[in-house]
Short mmCIF file of C-alpha atoms in Angstrom, two decimals:
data_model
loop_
_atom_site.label_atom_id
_atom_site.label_comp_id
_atom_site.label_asym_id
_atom_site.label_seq_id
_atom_site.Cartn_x
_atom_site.Cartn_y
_atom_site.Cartn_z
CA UNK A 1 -50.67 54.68 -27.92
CA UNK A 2 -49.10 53.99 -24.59
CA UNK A 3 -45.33 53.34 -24.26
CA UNK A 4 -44.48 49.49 -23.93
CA UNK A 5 -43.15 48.35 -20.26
CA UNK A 6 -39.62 47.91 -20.11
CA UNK A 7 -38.45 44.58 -18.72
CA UNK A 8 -35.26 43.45 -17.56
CA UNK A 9 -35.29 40.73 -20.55
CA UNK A 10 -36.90 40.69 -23.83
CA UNK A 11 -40.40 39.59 -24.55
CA UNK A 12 -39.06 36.87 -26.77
CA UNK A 13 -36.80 35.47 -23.72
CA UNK A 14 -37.01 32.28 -21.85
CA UNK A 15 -34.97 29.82 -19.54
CA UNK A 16 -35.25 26.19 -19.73
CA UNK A 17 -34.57 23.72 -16.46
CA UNK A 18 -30.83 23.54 -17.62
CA UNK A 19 -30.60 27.50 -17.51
CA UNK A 20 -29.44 27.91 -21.19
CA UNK A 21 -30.83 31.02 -22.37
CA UNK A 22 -33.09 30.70 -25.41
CA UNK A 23 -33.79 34.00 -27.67
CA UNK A 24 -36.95 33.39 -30.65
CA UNK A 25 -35.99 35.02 -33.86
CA UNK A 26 -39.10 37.90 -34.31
CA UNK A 27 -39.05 36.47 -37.88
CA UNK A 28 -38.92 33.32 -38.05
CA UNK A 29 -39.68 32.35 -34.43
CA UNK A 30 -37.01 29.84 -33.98
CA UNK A 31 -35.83 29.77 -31.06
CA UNK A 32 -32.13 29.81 -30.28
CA UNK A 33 -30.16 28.69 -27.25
CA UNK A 34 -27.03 30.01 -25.75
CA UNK A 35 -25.75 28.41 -22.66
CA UNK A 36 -24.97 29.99 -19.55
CA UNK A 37 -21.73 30.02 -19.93
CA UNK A 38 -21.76 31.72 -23.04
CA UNK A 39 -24.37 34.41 -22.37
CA UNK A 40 -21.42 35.04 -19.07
CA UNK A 41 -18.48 35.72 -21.74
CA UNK A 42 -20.92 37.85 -23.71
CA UNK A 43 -21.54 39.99 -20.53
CA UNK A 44 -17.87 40.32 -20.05
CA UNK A 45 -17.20 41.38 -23.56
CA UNK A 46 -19.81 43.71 -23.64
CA UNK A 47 -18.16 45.09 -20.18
CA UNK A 48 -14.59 45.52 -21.89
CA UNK A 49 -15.73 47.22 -24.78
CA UNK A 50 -17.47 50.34 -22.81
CA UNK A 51 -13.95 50.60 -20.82
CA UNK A 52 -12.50 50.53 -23.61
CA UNK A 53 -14.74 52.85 -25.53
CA UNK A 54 -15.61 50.46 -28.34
CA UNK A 55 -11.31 49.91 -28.77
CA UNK A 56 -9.88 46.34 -29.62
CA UNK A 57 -6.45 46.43 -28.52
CA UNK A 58 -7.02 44.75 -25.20
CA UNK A 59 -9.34 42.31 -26.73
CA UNK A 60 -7.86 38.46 -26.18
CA UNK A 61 -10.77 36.48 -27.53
CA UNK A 62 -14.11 36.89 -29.37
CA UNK A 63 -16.91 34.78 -27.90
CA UNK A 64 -18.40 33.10 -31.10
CA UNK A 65 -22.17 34.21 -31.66
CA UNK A 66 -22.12 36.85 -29.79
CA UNK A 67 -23.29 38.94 -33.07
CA UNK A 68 -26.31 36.65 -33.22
CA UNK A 69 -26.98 37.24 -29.83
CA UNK A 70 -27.18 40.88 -29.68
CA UNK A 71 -29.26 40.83 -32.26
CA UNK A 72 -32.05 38.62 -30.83
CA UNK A 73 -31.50 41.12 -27.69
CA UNK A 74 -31.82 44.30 -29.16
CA UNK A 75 -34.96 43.45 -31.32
CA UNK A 76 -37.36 43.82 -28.06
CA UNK A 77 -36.70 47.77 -27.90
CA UNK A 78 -38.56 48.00 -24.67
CA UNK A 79 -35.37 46.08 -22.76
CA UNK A 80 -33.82 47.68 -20.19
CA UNK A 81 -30.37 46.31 -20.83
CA UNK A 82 -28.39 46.74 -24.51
CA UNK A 83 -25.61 45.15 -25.72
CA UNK A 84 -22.22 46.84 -27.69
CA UNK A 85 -22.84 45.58 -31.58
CA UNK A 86 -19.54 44.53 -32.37
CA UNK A 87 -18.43 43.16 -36.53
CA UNK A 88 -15.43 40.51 -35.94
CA UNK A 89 -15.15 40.84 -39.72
CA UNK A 90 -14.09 44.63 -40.46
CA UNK A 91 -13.37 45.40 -36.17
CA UNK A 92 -15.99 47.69 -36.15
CA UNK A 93 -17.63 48.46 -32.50
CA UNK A 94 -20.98 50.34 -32.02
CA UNK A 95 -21.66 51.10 -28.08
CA UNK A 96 -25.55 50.88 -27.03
CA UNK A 97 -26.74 53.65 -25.13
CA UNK A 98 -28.51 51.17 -22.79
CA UNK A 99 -26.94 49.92 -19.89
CA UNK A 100 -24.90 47.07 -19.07
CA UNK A 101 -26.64 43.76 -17.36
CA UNK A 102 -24.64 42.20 -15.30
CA UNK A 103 -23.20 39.03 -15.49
CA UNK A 104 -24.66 37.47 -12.53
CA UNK A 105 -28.39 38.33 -13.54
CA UNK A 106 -28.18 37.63 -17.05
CA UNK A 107 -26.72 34.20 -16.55
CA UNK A 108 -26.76 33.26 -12.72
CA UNK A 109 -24.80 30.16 -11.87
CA UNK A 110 -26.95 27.47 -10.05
CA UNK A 111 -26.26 26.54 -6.59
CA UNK A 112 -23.54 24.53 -5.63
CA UNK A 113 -25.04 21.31 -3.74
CA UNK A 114 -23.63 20.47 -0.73
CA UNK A 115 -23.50 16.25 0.07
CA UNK A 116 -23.89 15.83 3.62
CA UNK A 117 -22.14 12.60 4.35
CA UNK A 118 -22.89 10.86 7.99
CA UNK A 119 -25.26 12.01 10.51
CA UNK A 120 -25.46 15.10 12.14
CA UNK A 121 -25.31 14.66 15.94
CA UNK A 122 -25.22 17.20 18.51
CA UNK A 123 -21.98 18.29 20.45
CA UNK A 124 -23.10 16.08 22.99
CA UNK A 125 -23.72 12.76 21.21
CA UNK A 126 -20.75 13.00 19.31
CA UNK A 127 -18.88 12.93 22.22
CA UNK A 128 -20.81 9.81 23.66
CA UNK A 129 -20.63 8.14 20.47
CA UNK A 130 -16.70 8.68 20.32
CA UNK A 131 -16.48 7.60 23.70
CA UNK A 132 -18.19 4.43 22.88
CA UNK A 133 -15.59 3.59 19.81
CA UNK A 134 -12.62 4.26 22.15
CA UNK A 135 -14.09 1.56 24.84
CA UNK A 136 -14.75 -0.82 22.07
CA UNK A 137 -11.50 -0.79 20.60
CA UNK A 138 -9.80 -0.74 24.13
CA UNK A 139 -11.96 -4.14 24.87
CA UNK A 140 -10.83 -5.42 21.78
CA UNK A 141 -7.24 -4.81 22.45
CA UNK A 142 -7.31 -6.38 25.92
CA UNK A 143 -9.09 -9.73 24.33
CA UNK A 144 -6.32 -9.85 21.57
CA UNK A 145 -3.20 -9.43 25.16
CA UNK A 146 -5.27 -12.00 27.07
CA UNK A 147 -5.01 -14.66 23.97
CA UNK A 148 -1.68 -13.79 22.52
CA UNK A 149 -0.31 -14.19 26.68
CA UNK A 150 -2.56 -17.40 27.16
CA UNK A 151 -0.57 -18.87 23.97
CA UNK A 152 2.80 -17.60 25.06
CA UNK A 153 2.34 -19.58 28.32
CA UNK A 154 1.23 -23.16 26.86
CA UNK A 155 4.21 -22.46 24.39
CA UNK A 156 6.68 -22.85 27.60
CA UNK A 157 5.44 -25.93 28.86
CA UNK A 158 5.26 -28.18 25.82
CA UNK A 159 8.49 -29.23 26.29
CA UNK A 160 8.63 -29.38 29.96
CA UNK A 161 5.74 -31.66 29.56
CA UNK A 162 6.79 -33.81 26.78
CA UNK A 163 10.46 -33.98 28.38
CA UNK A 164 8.68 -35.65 31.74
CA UNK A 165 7.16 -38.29 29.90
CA UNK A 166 8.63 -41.92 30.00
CA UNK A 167 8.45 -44.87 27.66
CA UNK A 168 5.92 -47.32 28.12
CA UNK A 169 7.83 -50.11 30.42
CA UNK A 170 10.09 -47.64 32.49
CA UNK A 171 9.35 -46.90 35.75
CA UNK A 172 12.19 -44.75 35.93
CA UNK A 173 11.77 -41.16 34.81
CA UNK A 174 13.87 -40.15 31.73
CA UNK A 175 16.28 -37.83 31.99
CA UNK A 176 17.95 -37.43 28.64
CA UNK A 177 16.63 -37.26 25.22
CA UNK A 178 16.47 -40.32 22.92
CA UNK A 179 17.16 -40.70 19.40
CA UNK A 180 16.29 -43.40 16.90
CA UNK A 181 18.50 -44.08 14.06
CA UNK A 182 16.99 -45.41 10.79
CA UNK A 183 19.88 -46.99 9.73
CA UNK A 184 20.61 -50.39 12.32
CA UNK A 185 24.44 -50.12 13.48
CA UNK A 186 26.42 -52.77 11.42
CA UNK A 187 26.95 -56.57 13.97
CA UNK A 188 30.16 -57.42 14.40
CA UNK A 189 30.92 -61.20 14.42
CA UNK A 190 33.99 -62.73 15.53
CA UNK A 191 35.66 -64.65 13.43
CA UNK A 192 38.26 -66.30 15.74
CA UNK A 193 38.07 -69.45 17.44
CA UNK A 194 35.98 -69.75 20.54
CA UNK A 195 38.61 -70.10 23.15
CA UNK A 196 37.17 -70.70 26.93
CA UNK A 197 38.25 -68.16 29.56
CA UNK A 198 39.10 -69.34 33.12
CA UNK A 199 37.66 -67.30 35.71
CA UNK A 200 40.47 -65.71 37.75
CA UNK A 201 39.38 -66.71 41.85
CA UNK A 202 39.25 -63.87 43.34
CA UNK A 203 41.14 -62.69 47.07
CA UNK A 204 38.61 -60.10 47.82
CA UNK A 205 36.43 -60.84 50.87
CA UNK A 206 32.63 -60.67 50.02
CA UNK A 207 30.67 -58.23 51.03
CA UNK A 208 26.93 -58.77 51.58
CA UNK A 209 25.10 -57.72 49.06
CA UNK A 210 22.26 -59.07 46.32
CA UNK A 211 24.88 -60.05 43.25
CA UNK A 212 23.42 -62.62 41.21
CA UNK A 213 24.85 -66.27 40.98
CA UNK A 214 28.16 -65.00 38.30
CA UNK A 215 29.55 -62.91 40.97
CA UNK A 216 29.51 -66.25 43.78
CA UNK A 217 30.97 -68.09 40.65
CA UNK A 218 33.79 -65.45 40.40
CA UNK A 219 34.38 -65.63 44.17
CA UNK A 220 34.86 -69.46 44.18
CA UNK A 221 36.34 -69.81 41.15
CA UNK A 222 35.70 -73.49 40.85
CA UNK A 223 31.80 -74.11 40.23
CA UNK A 224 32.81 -73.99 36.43
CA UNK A 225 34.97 -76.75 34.79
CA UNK A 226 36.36 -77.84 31.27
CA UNK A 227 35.23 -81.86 30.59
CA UNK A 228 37.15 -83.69 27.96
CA UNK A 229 35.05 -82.64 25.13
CA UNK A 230 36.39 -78.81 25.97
CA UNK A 231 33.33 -78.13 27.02
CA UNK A 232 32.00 -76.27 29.93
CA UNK A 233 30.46 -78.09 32.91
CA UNK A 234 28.75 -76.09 35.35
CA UNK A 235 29.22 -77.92 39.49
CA UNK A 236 26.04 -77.41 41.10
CA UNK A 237 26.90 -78.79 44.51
CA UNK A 238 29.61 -76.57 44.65
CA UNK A 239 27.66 -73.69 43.31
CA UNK A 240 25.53 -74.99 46.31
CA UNK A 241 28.18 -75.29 48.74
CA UNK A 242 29.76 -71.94 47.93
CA UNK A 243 26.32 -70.05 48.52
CA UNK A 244 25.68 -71.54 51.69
CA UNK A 245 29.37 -69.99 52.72
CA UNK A 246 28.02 -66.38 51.85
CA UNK A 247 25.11 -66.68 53.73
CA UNK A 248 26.26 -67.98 56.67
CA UNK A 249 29.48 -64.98 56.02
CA UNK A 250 25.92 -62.63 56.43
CA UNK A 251 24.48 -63.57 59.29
CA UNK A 252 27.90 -63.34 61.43
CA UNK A 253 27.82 -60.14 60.03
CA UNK A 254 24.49 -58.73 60.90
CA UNK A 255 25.36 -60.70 64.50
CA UNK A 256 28.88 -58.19 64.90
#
């Protein structure tokens, strides 16, 4: 009868897509799964108890079911690799006489992904395309100076302009603010008799100028009168005779 092939794994050894390590009971043929992780920390155990030469004394932890598991091992005896049979109830340690497996063939860890995020350009279009972001931004920059400035400027004439403007009916420009009051100012009415006032003639020569009819009636002094009623009477003819005096005073003026 020809020796069986040894194998790195036993016959009754698979791997599913999640890489948990699945071991079929020669019996029974249920199969049982340990997960990577755990099949890693029964590696390392296995390690520390041949340094140790099957002593607990450095032992921190016991992986649980690692008894079960080198059991389903070591019932393919054409295996390469053996595991240290070790009772957690009475401390006893029995070291196989095959070699260890390592840790990173009996349970490898999968490969890390790596997200690639953006697009991969060469050294030369990254350089164009960062050039192109600094332009844009400087454009954008200069837009937002040119409006803020334009703004700034109409901010200083609004009230230049608004200060030049005159009410409707003025031809004369205004040169001081106005302000309207809500409240009318209170009228004040006299309450004393009306008394007439007697113009006071006055010494002054006249000068020529474009005074209305009052002033020739306070250079005469007499185109105004009280009647009997105390009323006043206004003299045309002298009013008359008074403003033919100033004119002809004018025109021996303009003659000097």
């Amino acid at each position: 009868m020809a020796p069986a092939q040894s194998s790195v794994f036993p016959s009754h050894f698979v791997r599913n897509k999640y890489g948990d390590l699945i071991l079929h009971d020669p019996t029974t043929r249920v199969p049982v799964a340990f997960t990577a992780m755990q099949a890693r920390a029964f590696s390392r155990f296995d390690d520390l108890l041949r340094r140790e030469s099957g002593s607990t004394t450095s032992m921190q932890y016991y992986p649980g079911g690692y008894e079960s598991f080198v059991e389903l091992w070591d019932a393919d005896p054409a295996c390469t690799y053996g595991f240290a049979k070790f009772n957690p109830r009475d401390g006893t340690c029995v070291l196989s006489s095959r070699p260890a497996i390592r840790e990173d063939v009996l349970a490898p860890l999968p490969a890390s992904k790596v997200i690639r995020t953006g697009i991969d350009l060469p050294q030369v279009g990254m350089q164009t395309v960062i050039r192109s972001l600094a332009e844009s931004q400087t454009r954008s920059y200069q837009a937002r100076d040119r409006v803020e400035s334009k703004w700034t400027g109409r901010a200083g004439k609004k009230p230049r302009y608004y200060h030049s403007t005159t009410p409707i009916g003025h031809h004369v420009p205004v040169t001081q603010s106005f302000c309207f009051s809500s409240t009318p100012e209170p009228r004040v009415v006299s309450t004393s008799p009306t008394t007439p006032t007697t113009p006071i003639p006055s010494t002054a020569n006249p000068t020529p100028s474009s005074t209305n009819t009052a002033s020739r009636q306070a250079d005469k002094g007499n185109s105004t009168r009280i009647d009997e009623d105390n009323l006043i009477a206004y003299d045309f003819d002298k009013d008359l005779e008074g403003a033919n005096e100033e004119d002809e005073t004018m025109i021996e003026g303009r003659a000097a």
